[in-house]
PDB file of C-alpha atoms in Angstrom:
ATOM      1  CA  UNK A   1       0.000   0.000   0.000  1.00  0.00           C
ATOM      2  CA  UNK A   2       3.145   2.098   1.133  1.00  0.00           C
ATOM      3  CA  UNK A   3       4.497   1.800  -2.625  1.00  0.00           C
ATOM      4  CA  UNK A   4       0.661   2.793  -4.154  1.00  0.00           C
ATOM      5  CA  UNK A   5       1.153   6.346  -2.096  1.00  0.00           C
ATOM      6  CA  UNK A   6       4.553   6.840  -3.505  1.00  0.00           C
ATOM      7  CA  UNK A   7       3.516   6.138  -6.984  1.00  0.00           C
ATOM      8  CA  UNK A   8       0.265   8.054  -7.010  1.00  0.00           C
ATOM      9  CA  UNK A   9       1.974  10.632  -5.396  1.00  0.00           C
ATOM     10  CA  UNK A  10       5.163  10.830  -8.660  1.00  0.00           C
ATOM     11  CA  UNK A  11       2.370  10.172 -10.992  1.00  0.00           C
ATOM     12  CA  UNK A  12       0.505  13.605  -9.546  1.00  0.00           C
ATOM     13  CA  UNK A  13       3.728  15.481  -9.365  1.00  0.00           C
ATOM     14  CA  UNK A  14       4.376  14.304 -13.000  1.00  0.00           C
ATOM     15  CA  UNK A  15       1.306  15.142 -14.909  1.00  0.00           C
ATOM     16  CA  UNK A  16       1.065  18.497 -12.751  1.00  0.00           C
ATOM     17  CA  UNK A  17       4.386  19.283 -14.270  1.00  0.00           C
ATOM     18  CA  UNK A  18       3.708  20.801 -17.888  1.00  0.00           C
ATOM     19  CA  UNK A  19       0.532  22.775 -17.031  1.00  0.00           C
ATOM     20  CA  UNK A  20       2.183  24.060 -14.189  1.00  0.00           C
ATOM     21  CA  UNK A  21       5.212  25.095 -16.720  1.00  0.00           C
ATOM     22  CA  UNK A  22       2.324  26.401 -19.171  1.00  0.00           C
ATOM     23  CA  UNK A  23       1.277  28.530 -16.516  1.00  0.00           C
ATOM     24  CA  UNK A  24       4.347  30.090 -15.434  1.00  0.00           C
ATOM     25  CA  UNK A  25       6.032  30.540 -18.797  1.00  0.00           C
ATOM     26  CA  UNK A  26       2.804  32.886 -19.846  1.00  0.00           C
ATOM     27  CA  UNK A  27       1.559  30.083 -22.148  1.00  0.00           C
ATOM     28  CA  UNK A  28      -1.811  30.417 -19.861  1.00  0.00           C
ATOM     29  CA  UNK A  29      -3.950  30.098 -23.368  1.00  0.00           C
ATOM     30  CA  UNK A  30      -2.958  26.147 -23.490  1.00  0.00           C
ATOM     31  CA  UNK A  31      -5.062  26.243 -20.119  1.00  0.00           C
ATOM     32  CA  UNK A  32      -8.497  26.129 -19.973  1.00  0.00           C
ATOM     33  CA  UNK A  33     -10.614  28.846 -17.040  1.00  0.00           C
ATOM     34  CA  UNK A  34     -10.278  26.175 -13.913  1.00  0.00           C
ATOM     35  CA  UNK A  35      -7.756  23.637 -15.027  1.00  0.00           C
ATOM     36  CA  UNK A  36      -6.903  23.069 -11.523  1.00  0.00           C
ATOM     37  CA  UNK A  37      -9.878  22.402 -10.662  1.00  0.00           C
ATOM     38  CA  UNK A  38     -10.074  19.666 -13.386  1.00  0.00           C
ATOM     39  CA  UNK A  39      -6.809  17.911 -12.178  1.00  0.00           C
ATOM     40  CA  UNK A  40      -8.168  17.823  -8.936  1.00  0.00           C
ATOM     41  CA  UNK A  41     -10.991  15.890  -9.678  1.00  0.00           C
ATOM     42  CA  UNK A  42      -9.314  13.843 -12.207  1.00  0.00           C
ATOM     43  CA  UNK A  43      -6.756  13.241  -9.231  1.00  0.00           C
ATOM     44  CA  UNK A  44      -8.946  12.516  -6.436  1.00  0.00           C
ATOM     45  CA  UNK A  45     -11.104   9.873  -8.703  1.00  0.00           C
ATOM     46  CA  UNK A  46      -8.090   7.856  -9.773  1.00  0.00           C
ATOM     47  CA  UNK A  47      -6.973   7.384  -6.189  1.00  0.00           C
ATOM     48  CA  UNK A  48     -10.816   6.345  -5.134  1.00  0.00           C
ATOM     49  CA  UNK A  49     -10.515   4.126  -7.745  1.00  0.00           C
ATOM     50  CA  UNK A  50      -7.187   2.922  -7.300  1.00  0.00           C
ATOM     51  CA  UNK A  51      -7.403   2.174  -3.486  1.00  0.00           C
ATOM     52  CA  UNK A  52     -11.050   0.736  -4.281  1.00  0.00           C
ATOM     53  CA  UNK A  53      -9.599  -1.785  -6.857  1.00  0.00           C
ATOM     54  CA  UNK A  54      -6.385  -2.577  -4.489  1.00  0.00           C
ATOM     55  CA  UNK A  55      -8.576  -3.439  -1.377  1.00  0.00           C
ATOM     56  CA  UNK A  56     -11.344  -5.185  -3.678  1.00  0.00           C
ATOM     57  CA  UNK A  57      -7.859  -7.430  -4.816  1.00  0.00           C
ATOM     58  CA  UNK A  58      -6.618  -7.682  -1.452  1.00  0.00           C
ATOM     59  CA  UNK A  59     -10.172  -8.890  -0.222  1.00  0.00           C
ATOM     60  CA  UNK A  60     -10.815 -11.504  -2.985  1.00  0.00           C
ATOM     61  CA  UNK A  61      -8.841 -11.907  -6.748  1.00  0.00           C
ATOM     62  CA  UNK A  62     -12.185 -12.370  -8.574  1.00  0.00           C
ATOM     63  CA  UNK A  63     -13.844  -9.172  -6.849  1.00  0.00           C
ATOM     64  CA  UNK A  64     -10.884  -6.962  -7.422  1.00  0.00           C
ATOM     65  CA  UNK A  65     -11.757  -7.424 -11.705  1.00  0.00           C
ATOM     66  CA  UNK A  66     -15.746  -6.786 -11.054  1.00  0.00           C
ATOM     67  CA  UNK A  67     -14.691  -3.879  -8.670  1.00  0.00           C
ATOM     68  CA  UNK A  68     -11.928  -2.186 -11.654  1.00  0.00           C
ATOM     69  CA  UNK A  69     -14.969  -2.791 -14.244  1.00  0.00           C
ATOM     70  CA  UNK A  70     -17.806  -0.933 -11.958  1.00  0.00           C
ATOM     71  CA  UNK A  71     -15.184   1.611 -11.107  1.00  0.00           C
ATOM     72  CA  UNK A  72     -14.384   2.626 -14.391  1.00  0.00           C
ATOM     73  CA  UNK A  73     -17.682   2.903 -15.639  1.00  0.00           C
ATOM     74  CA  UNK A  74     -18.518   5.022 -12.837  1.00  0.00           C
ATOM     75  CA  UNK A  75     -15.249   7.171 -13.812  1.00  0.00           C
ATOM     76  CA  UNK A  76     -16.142   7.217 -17.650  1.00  0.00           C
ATOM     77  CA  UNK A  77     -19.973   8.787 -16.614  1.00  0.00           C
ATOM     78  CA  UNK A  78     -19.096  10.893 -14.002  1.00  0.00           C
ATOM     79  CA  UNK A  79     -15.865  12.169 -16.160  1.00  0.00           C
ATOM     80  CA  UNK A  80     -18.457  13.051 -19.397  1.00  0.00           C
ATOM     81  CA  UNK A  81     -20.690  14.479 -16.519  1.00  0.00           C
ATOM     82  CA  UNK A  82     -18.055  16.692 -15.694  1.00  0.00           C
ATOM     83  CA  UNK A  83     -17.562  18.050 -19.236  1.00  0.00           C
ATOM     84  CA  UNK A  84     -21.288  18.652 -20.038  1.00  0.00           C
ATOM     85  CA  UNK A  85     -21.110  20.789 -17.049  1.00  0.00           C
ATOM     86  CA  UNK A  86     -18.153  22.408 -17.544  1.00  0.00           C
ATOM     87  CA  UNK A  87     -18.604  23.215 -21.512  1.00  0.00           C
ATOM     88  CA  UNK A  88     -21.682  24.806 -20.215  1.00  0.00           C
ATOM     89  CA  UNK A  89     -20.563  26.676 -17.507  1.00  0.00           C
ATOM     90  CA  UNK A  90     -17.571  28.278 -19.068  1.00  0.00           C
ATOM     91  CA  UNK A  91     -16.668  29.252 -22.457  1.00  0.00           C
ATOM     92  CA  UNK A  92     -13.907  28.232 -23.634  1.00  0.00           C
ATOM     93  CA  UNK A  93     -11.881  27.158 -26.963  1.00  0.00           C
ATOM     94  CA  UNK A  94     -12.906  24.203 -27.676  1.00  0.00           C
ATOM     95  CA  UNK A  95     -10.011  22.658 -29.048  1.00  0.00           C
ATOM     96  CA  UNK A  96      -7.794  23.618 -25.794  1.00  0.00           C
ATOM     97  CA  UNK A  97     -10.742  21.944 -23.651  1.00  0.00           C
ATOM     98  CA  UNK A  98     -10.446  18.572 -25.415  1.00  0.00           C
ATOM     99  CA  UNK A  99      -6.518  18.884 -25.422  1.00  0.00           C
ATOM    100  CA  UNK A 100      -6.804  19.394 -21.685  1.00  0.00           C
ATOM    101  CA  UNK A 101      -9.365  16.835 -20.643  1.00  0.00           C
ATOM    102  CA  UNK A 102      -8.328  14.240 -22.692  1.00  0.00           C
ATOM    103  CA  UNK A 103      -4.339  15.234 -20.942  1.00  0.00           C
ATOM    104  CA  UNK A 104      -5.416  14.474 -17.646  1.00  0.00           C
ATOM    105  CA  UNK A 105      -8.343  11.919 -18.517  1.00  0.00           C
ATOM    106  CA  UNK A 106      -5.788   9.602 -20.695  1.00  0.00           C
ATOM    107  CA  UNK A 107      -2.490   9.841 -18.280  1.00  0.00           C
ATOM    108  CA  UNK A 108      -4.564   8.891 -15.110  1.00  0.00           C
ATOM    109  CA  UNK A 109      -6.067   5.959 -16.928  1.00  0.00           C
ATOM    110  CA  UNK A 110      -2.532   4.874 -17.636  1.00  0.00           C
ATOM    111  CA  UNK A 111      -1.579   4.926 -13.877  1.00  0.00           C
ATOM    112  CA  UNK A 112      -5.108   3.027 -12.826  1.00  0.00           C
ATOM    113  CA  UNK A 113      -4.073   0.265 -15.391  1.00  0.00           C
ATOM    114  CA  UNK A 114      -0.439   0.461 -14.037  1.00  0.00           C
ATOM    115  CA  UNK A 115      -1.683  -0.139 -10.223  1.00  0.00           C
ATOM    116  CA  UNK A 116      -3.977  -3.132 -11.535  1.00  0.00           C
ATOM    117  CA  UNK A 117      -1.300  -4.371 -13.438  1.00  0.00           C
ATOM    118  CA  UNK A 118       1.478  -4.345 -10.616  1.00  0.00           C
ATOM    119  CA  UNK A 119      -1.314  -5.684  -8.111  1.00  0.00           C
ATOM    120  CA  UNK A 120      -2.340  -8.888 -10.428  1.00  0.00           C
ATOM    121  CA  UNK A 121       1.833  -8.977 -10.719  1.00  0.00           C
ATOM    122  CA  UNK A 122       1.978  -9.398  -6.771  1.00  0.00           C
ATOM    123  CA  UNK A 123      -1.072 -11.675  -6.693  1.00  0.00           C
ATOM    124  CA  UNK A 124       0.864 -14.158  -9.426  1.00  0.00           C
ATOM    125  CA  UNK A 125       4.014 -14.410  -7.763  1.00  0.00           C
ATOM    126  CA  UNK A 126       2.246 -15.977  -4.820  1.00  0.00           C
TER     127      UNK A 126
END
């Protein structure tokens, strides 16, 4: 679990990085109104779901798979959720938006399959 923290925390840090860059170098217009705001809720789903999945492992193999698959549906409608709301409540380019959602949307999907993948890894070896 230790490990999970570390790597959730380096995977933050890392996708933080280059908007945070974008921000500070003036390049603001790559940035949609809120961004933060975006990453935090990107952030704070994937590690729900992440911990969710690793206890739901930890508990039993075969629940760990049904609890990824419920988790990530619940991710994928509460993530479009998130955009119908947001596209209506700001306006913004709409090219930038999709760059920047699909940015954060994309890399923390990577690091939810890398946790799974690492945790079936661990469950193998035994």
């Amino acid at each position: 679990m230790k490990r999970f923290f570390i790597a959730f925390g380096i995977c933050t840090i890392a996708i933080a990085i280059l908007p945070a860059l974008a921000d500070n170098l003036g390049k603001s217009e790559w940035l949609v109104p809120g961004f933060w705001l975006l990453f935090q809720f990107f952030s704070s789903l994937t590690f729900l779901i992440s911990l969710a999945v690793i206890w739901a492992q930890q508990k039993n193999g075969t629940l760990g798979g049904q609890v990824f698959l419920g988790a990530t549906t619940l991710k994928l409608l509460l993530c479009m959720t998130i955009a119908l709301i947001y596209t209506h409540r700001y306006k913004v380019n709409d090219v930038v938006f999709v760059l920047d959602y699909f940015y954060l949307y994309f890399l923390y999907t990577v690091f939810e399959i890398y946790v799974l993948l690492t945790n079936l890894r661990v469950q193998n070896k035994k």
